[in-house]
Tab-separated table of C-alpha atoms in Angstrom:
chain	number	residue	atom	x	y	z
A	1	MET	CA	-72.431	40.117	51.216
A	2	ALA	CA	-75.893	41.649	51.223
A	3	VAL	CA	-74.387	45.107	50.832
A	4	LEU	CA	-72.392	44.043	47.773
A	5	ALA	CA	-75.441	42.348	46.286
A	6	ASN	CA	-77.487	45.499	46.747
A	7	VAL	CA	-74.802	47.661	45.141
A	8	SER	CA	-74.561	45.202	42.263
A	9	GLU	CA	-78.309	45.343	41.666
A	10	GLU	CA	-78.333	49.144	41.823
A	11	LEU	CA	-75.547	49.400	39.262
A	12	ALA	CA	-77.339	46.965	36.955
A	13	ALA	CA	-80.527	49.014	37.311
A	14	ILE	CA	-78.657	52.191	36.327
A	15	VAL	CA	-77.251	50.497	33.237
A	16	ALA	CA	-80.687	49.216	32.230
A	17	ASP	CA	-82.318	52.607	32.786
A	18	ARG	CA	-79.667	54.834	31.168
A	19	GLY	CA	-78.519	52.457	28.456
A	20	GLY	CA	-81.330	53.596	26.174
A	21	SER	CA	-79.513	56.923	25.737
A	22	VAL	CA	-76.441	55.200	24.284
A	23	VAL	CA	-76.361	54.300	20.579
A	24	ARG	CA	-74.050	52.575	18.134
A	25	VAL	CA	-72.304	54.838	15.607
A	26	GLU	CA	-71.092	53.336	12.339
A	27	ALA	CA	-68.962	56.092	10.847
A	28	ARG	CA	-65.569	54.512	10.331
A	29	HIS	CA	-64.093	51.699	8.316
A	30	ARG	CA	-63.238	49.561	11.319
A	31	ALA	CA	-65.521	48.523	14.178
A	32	PRO	CA	-68.338	50.873	15.244
A	33	SER	CA	-68.085	53.305	18.122
A	34	SER	CA	-70.678	54.707	20.524
A	35	GLY	CA	-72.782	57.843	20.758
A	36	VAL	CA	-75.077	59.597	23.204
A	37	VAL	CA	-78.592	60.870	22.539
A	38	TRP	CA	-78.648	64.638	23.061
A	39	ALA	CA	-82.230	65.361	21.960
A	40	ALA	CA	-85.289	63.214	21.355
A	41	ASP	CA	-85.604	64.388	17.743
A	42	GLY	CA	-82.429	62.563	16.685
A	43	VAL	CA	-79.480	64.734	17.755
A	44	VAL	CA	-76.637	62.393	18.722
A	45	LEU	CA	-73.146	63.132	20.051
A	46	THR	CA	-70.076	61.052	19.442
A	47	ALA	CA	-66.299	61.357	19.554
A	48	ASP	CA	-64.968	63.234	16.544
A	49	HIS	CA	-62.072	60.813	16.099
A	50	ALA	CA	-64.624	58.008	15.628
A	51	VAL	CA	-66.133	59.739	12.571
A	52	GLU	CA	-63.853	58.741	9.706
A	53	ARG	CA	-66.426	59.195	6.959
A	54	GLU	CA	-69.007	61.941	6.605
A	55	GLU	CA	-71.343	60.009	4.329
A	56	ASP	CA	-73.354	56.801	4.822
A	57	ILE	CA	-73.404	57.090	8.610
A	58	GLN	CA	-75.606	54.575	10.428
A	59	ILE	CA	-76.952	54.726	13.982
A	60	GLY	CA	-78.058	51.672	15.939
A	61	VAL	CA	-80.575	52.706	18.604
A	62	ALA	CA	-81.568	50.853	21.761
A	63	SER	CA	-84.622	49.245	20.127
A	64	GLY	CA	-82.365	47.447	17.671
A	65	GLU	CA	-83.426	49.625	14.734
A	66	VAL	CA	-80.676	50.976	12.466
A	67	VAL	CA	-81.259	54.421	10.971
A	68	SER	CA	-79.327	56.776	8.730
A	69	ALA	CA	-77.647	59.883	10.092
A	70	THR	CA	-75.987	63.005	8.727
A	71	LEU	CA	-73.064	64.958	10.137
A	72	VAL	CA	-74.194	68.309	11.536
A	73	GLY	CA	-70.778	69.560	12.585
A	74	ARG	CA	-67.542	68.572	14.277
A	75	ASP	CA	-64.861	70.069	16.470
A	76	PRO	CA	-61.625	68.058	16.517
A	77	THR	CA	-60.137	70.293	19.225
A	78	THR	CA	-62.681	69.022	21.783
A	79	ASP	CA	-63.226	65.637	20.064
A	80	ILE	CA	-66.951	66.292	19.658
A	81	ALA	CA	-69.071	65.491	16.608
A	82	VAL	CA	-72.822	66.072	16.283
A	83	LEU	CA	-74.990	63.814	14.132
A	84	ARG	CA	-78.671	63.976	13.243
A	85	ALA	CA	-80.279	60.545	13.096
A	86	GLN	CA	-83.475	59.857	11.180
A	87	ALA	CA	-85.291	58.875	14.344
A	88	GLN	CA	-87.806	60.339	16.769
A	89	ARG	CA	-88.690	59.793	20.416
A	90	LEU	CA	-85.180	58.869	21.436
A	91	VAL	CA	-84.257	59.029	25.128
A	92	PRO	CA	-81.816	61.892	25.875
A	93	ALA	CA	-79.176	61.514	28.564
A	94	GLN	CA	-79.816	63.270	31.866
A	95	TRP	CA	-76.844	65.563	32.312
A	96	SER	CA	-75.168	66.814	35.458
A	97	ASP	CA	-72.477	69.494	35.668
A	98	ALA	CA	-70.537	67.292	38.095
A	99	GLY	CA	-70.322	69.944	40.784
A	100	ALA	CA	-70.391	67.311	43.514
A	101	ALA	CA	-68.023	64.876	41.797
A	102	LYS	CA	-64.904	63.927	43.747
A	103	VAL	CA	-61.774	61.936	43.081
A	104	GLY	CA	-62.549	58.381	44.138
A	105	HIS	CA	-66.259	58.481	43.295
A	106	LEU	CA	-67.566	55.463	41.437
A	107	VAL	CA	-68.460	55.949	37.772
A	108	LEU	CA	-70.001	53.779	35.057
A	109	ALA	CA	-68.920	53.995	31.429
A	110	LEU	CA	-71.633	52.888	29.001
A	111	ALA	CA	-71.078	52.016	25.353
A	112	ARG	CA	-72.903	50.317	22.509
A	113	PRO	CA	-70.362	49.230	19.894
A	114	GLY	CA	-72.619	46.244	19.185
A	115	LYS	CA	-76.347	45.652	19.488
A	116	THR	CA	-76.437	45.684	23.272
A	117	VAL	CA	-75.192	48.151	25.853
A	118	ARG	CA	-71.880	47.471	27.570
A	119	ALA	CA	-70.663	48.828	30.899
A	120	ARG	CA	-67.401	49.272	32.745
A	121	LEU	CA	-66.987	50.292	36.369
A	122	GLY	CA	-64.286	52.667	37.557
A	123	ILE	CA	-63.538	55.692	39.666
A	124	ILE	CA	-62.812	59.334	39.021
A	125	SER	CA	-59.021	59.368	39.150
A	126	ALA	CA	-58.424	63.086	38.644
A	127	LEU	CA	-60.436	66.302	38.610
A	128	GLY	CA	-59.250	69.749	37.687
A	129	ASP	CA	-60.300	73.224	36.700
A	130	ALA	CA	-60.718	74.553	33.173
A	131	TRP	CA	-57.959	73.396	30.832
A	132	ARG	CA	-56.898	73.448	27.197
A	133	ALA	CA	-56.231	70.184	25.350
A	134	PRO	CA	-53.126	69.755	23.162
A	135	ALA	CA	-55.313	70.254	20.076
A	136	GLY	CA	-56.437	73.648	21.426
A	137	GLY	CA	-59.935	72.811	22.666
A	138	GLU	CA	-61.150	74.568	25.799
A	139	PHE	CA	-62.731	72.422	28.515
A	140	ASP	CA	-64.727	73.666	31.486
A	141	ARG	CA	-63.252	70.943	33.657
A	142	TYR	CA	-60.631	68.219	33.587
A	143	LEU	CA	-62.287	64.850	34.280
A	144	GLU	CA	-60.146	61.712	34.156
A	145	THR	CA	-61.195	58.173	35.067
A	146	ASP	CA	-59.436	54.840	35.438
A	147	VAL	CA	-61.925	53.140	33.106
A	148	ALA	CA	-60.188	50.896	30.585
A	149	MET	CA	-61.345	52.392	27.285
A	150	ALA	CA	-61.978	49.314	25.195
A	151	PHE	CA	-62.438	49.745	21.470
A	152	GLY	CA	-65.852	51.299	20.836
A	153	PHE	CA	-66.212	53.023	24.209
A	154	SER	CA	-65.214	56.461	22.914
A	155	GLY	CA	-68.337	58.544	22.368
A	156	GLY	CA	-70.200	56.699	25.109
A	157	LEU	CA	-71.631	57.949	28.362
A	158	LEU	CA	-69.986	58.465	31.746
A	159	LEU	CA	-72.424	58.185	34.657
A	160	ASP	CA	-72.089	58.874	38.350
A	161	ALA	CA	-73.382	56.433	40.961
A	162	THR	CA	-76.847	57.992	40.823
A	163	GLY	CA	-77.163	57.592	37.059
A	164	ASN	CA	-76.596	61.224	36.089
A	165	ALA	CA	-74.447	61.783	33.003
A	166	LEU	CA	-71.154	63.510	33.819
A	167	GLY	CA	-69.797	63.603	30.287
A	168	MET	CA	-68.887	61.812	27.070
A	169	ASN	CA	-66.034	59.306	27.243
A	170	THR	CA	-63.108	59.669	24.899
A	171	ALA	CA	-59.661	58.213	24.440
A	172	GLY	CA	-58.858	60.729	21.707
A	173	LEU	CA	-57.723	63.782	23.697
A	174	LEU	CA	-54.681	62.538	25.611
A	175	ARG	CA	-52.748	59.414	24.716
A	176	ARG	CA	-53.347	56.464	27.054
A	177	THR	CA	-55.736	58.554	29.161
A	178	ALA	CA	-59.460	57.990	29.643
A	179	LEU	CA	-61.147	61.377	29.797
A	180	ALA	CA	-64.728	62.558	29.774
A	181	VAL	CA	-65.785	65.732	28.011
A	182	PRO	CA	-67.818	67.379	30.789
A	183	ALA	CA	-71.473	68.275	30.365
A	184	ALA	CA	-70.843	72.038	30.404
A	185	THR	CA	-68.329	71.757	27.550
A	186	LEU	CA	-70.658	69.484	25.583
A	187	ARG	CA	-73.494	71.959	25.993
A	188	ARG	CA	-71.403	74.901	24.778
A	189	VAL	CA	-69.884	73.128	21.771
A	190	VAL	CA	-73.029	71.260	20.718
A	191	GLU	CA	-75.153	74.407	20.739
A	192	MET	CA	-72.578	76.120	18.534
A	193	LEU	CA	-72.379	73.204	16.122
A	194	LEU	CA	-76.161	73.009	15.867
A	195	ALA	CA	-76.389	76.737	15.198
A	196	HIS	CA	-73.420	77.204	12.851
A	197	GLY	CA	-72.107	73.778	11.851
A	198	ARG	CA	-68.718	74.724	13.294
A	199	VAL	CA	-67.136	76.181	16.400
A	200	GLN	CA	-66.558	79.891	15.968
A	201	ARG	CA	-63.175	81.210	17.060
A	202	GLY	CA	-61.672	84.660	16.874
A	203	TYR	CA	-58.722	85.472	14.643
A	204	LEU	CA	-56.009	88.132	14.839
A	205	GLY	CA	-53.645	86.869	12.166
A	206	ILE	CA	-50.376	86.784	14.077
A	207	GLY	CA	-47.666	84.304	14.876
A	208	ALA	CA	-46.286	84.720	18.375
A	209	HIS	CA	-43.931	83.246	20.930
A	210	PRO	CA	-43.692	83.644	24.717
A	211	VAL	CA	-41.029	86.060	25.920
A	212	ARG	CA	-39.821	87.330	29.307
A	213	LEU	CA	-40.386	90.998	30.048
A	214	PRO	CA	-37.535	93.260	31.232
A	215	GLY	CA	-37.448	94.076	34.922
A	216	ALA	CA	-38.915	97.589	34.698
A	217	LEU	CA	-41.816	96.464	32.501
A	218	ARG	CA	-42.362	93.398	34.649
A	219	ASP	CA	-42.834	95.607	37.695
A	220	GLN	CA	-44.952	98.149	35.816
A	221	LEU	CA	-47.315	95.592	34.303
A	222	GLY	CA	-47.338	93.106	37.163
A	223	GLN	CA	-46.481	90.107	34.969
A	224	ARG	CA	-43.317	88.297	34.023
A	225	THR	CA	-44.085	87.308	30.430
A	226	GLY	CA	-45.941	88.333	27.290
A	227	VAL	CA	-45.968	87.049	23.712
A	228	ILE	CA	-43.794	88.603	21.016
A	229	VAL	CA	-45.213	88.939	17.498
A	230	ILE	CA	-43.018	87.046	15.010
A	231	SER	CA	-45.342	87.261	11.987
A	232	VAL	CA	-48.360	89.264	10.814
A	233	GLU	CA	-50.576	87.945	8.038
A	234	PRO	CA	-51.372	90.375	5.204
A	235	LYS	CA	-54.822	92.022	5.424
A	236	SER	CA	-55.406	90.405	8.807
A	237	PRO	CA	-57.098	92.193	11.718
A	238	ALA	CA	-53.675	92.583	13.334
A	239	GLU	CA	-52.137	94.269	10.273
A	240	GLN	CA	-55.136	96.550	9.834
A	241	ALA	CA	-54.871	97.602	13.489
A	242	GLY	CA	-51.180	98.442	13.151
A	243	ILE	CA	-49.596	95.539	15.017
A	244	VAL	CA	-46.049	94.957	13.737
A	245	LEU	CA	-43.223	92.462	14.157
A	246	GLY	CA	-41.534	92.773	17.521
A	247	ASP	CA	-44.594	94.023	19.389
A	248	VAL	CA	-45.076	92.206	22.683
A	249	LEU	CA	-48.720	91.568	23.558
A	250	VAL	CA	-49.384	91.795	27.293
A	251	ALA	CA	-53.182	92.066	27.499
A	252	ILE	CA	-56.302	91.538	25.382
A	253	ALA	CA	-59.651	93.015	26.421
A	254	GLY	CA	-58.168	93.931	29.793
A	255	ALA	CA	-57.055	90.353	30.604
A	256	PRO	CA	-53.325	89.581	30.913
A	257	VAL	CA	-51.587	87.684	28.125
A	258	ARG	CA	-48.685	85.640	29.459
A	259	HIS	CA	-48.739	82.611	27.158
A	260	LEU	CA	-50.031	81.626	23.727
A	261	ASP	CA	-53.006	79.894	25.328
A	262	ASP	CA	-54.053	83.248	26.772
A	263	VAL	CA	-54.306	84.736	23.271
A	264	LEU	CA	-56.570	81.921	22.114
A	265	SER	CA	-58.752	82.049	25.207
A	266	ARG	CA	-59.319	85.806	24.797
A	267	LEU	CA	-60.613	85.310	21.241
A	268	GLY	CA	-63.860	83.474	21.930
A	269	PRO	CA	-67.041	83.615	19.835
A	270	ASP	CA	-68.225	86.732	21.670
A	271	SER	CA	-65.227	88.696	20.392
A	272	ILE	CA	-65.914	88.107	16.670
A	273	GLY	CA	-66.878	91.243	14.764
A	274	LYS	CA	-66.190	93.499	17.725
A	275	PRO	CA	-63.348	95.914	18.510
A	276	VAL	CA	-61.023	94.535	21.169
A	277	VAL	CA	-58.383	96.601	22.965
A	278	VAL	CA	-54.930	95.013	22.710
A	279	LYS	CA	-52.248	96.263	25.073
A	280	LEU	CA	-48.703	95.821	23.807
A	281	VAL	CA	-45.146	96.909	24.408
A	282	ARG	CA	-43.299	98.630	21.554
A	283	GLY	CA	-39.877	100.196	21.940
A	284	GLY	CA	-39.998	99.718	25.684
A	285	GLU	CA	-43.267	101.592	26.095
A	286	ALA	CA	-46.777	100.282	26.639
A	287	LYS	CA	-49.526	101.317	24.246
A	288	GLU	CA	-53.035	100.216	23.293
A	289	LEU	CA	-54.554	99.445	19.882
A	290	SER	CA	-58.130	98.607	18.925
A	291	VAL	CA	-58.397	95.443	16.821
A	292	SER	CA	-61.564	94.295	15.039
A	293	VAL	CA	-61.517	90.524	15.562
A	294	SER	CA	-62.646	88.366	12.642
A	295	GLU	CA	-63.657	84.699	12.556
A	296	ARG	CA	-61.033	82.056	11.963
A	297	THR	CA	-61.912	80.131	8.825
A	298	PRO	CA	-61.680	76.307	8.856
A	299	GLY	CA	-58.321	74.949	7.723
């Protein structure tokens, strides 16, 4: 019994200590959601799906004060939105990249949909490597918990048993699944939103579909599939480079292209405005073209 009492007190102490980094976000027509303090000067993260209006956003901080906030930027593909609250000397979360996290480890989910912090205890139910969400967002790690995501918990903080922040909770990425956007992904996306107001992604201007390669090409290239070009947008980087209907893309920048996700992952922010070598198969023969990648415009 003493052991359980000690654990209980330690968990309560973590909630009391880290709860100051969790805020209330009033940015939708229904009940408020939660957010996490990213920087002391008022930068706050929340779940993008919890931001239904971009004007008249209010933030309730740990002291009980309610302040106005503006939307800095949002990325629906990773369910991340960045707000700037009219507040100073906030308490940022203490992030961990979760390198030591294991399936079965205890976790605490913190939220503040009301005036006070709320907590739920759970475990890490699944961990995985880098993955791409159905909406297209790239995540440095798959982090799933068994925490029951009550209304208002999205946008809140996921802590390990030592109080370090593993990620931002969200129920908006996979249906009926409690996930946490890991710290490394938050860092990458937030820095981009703060710098540009959007997440920059490369653009070729093609429509494509996975296709199996013939036996001889499969052996020559060392891969079973590529993606066949089924459309090319006028004046796009692809058209200007000479890519045509029926071309089968098999590599971009030296990395194999086997699926549509591979095309998207090869067109990161670092590729924008630079020539990228695209290897393709045309008429049964492999050839290479240089494509100047442009930035995908919103919408």
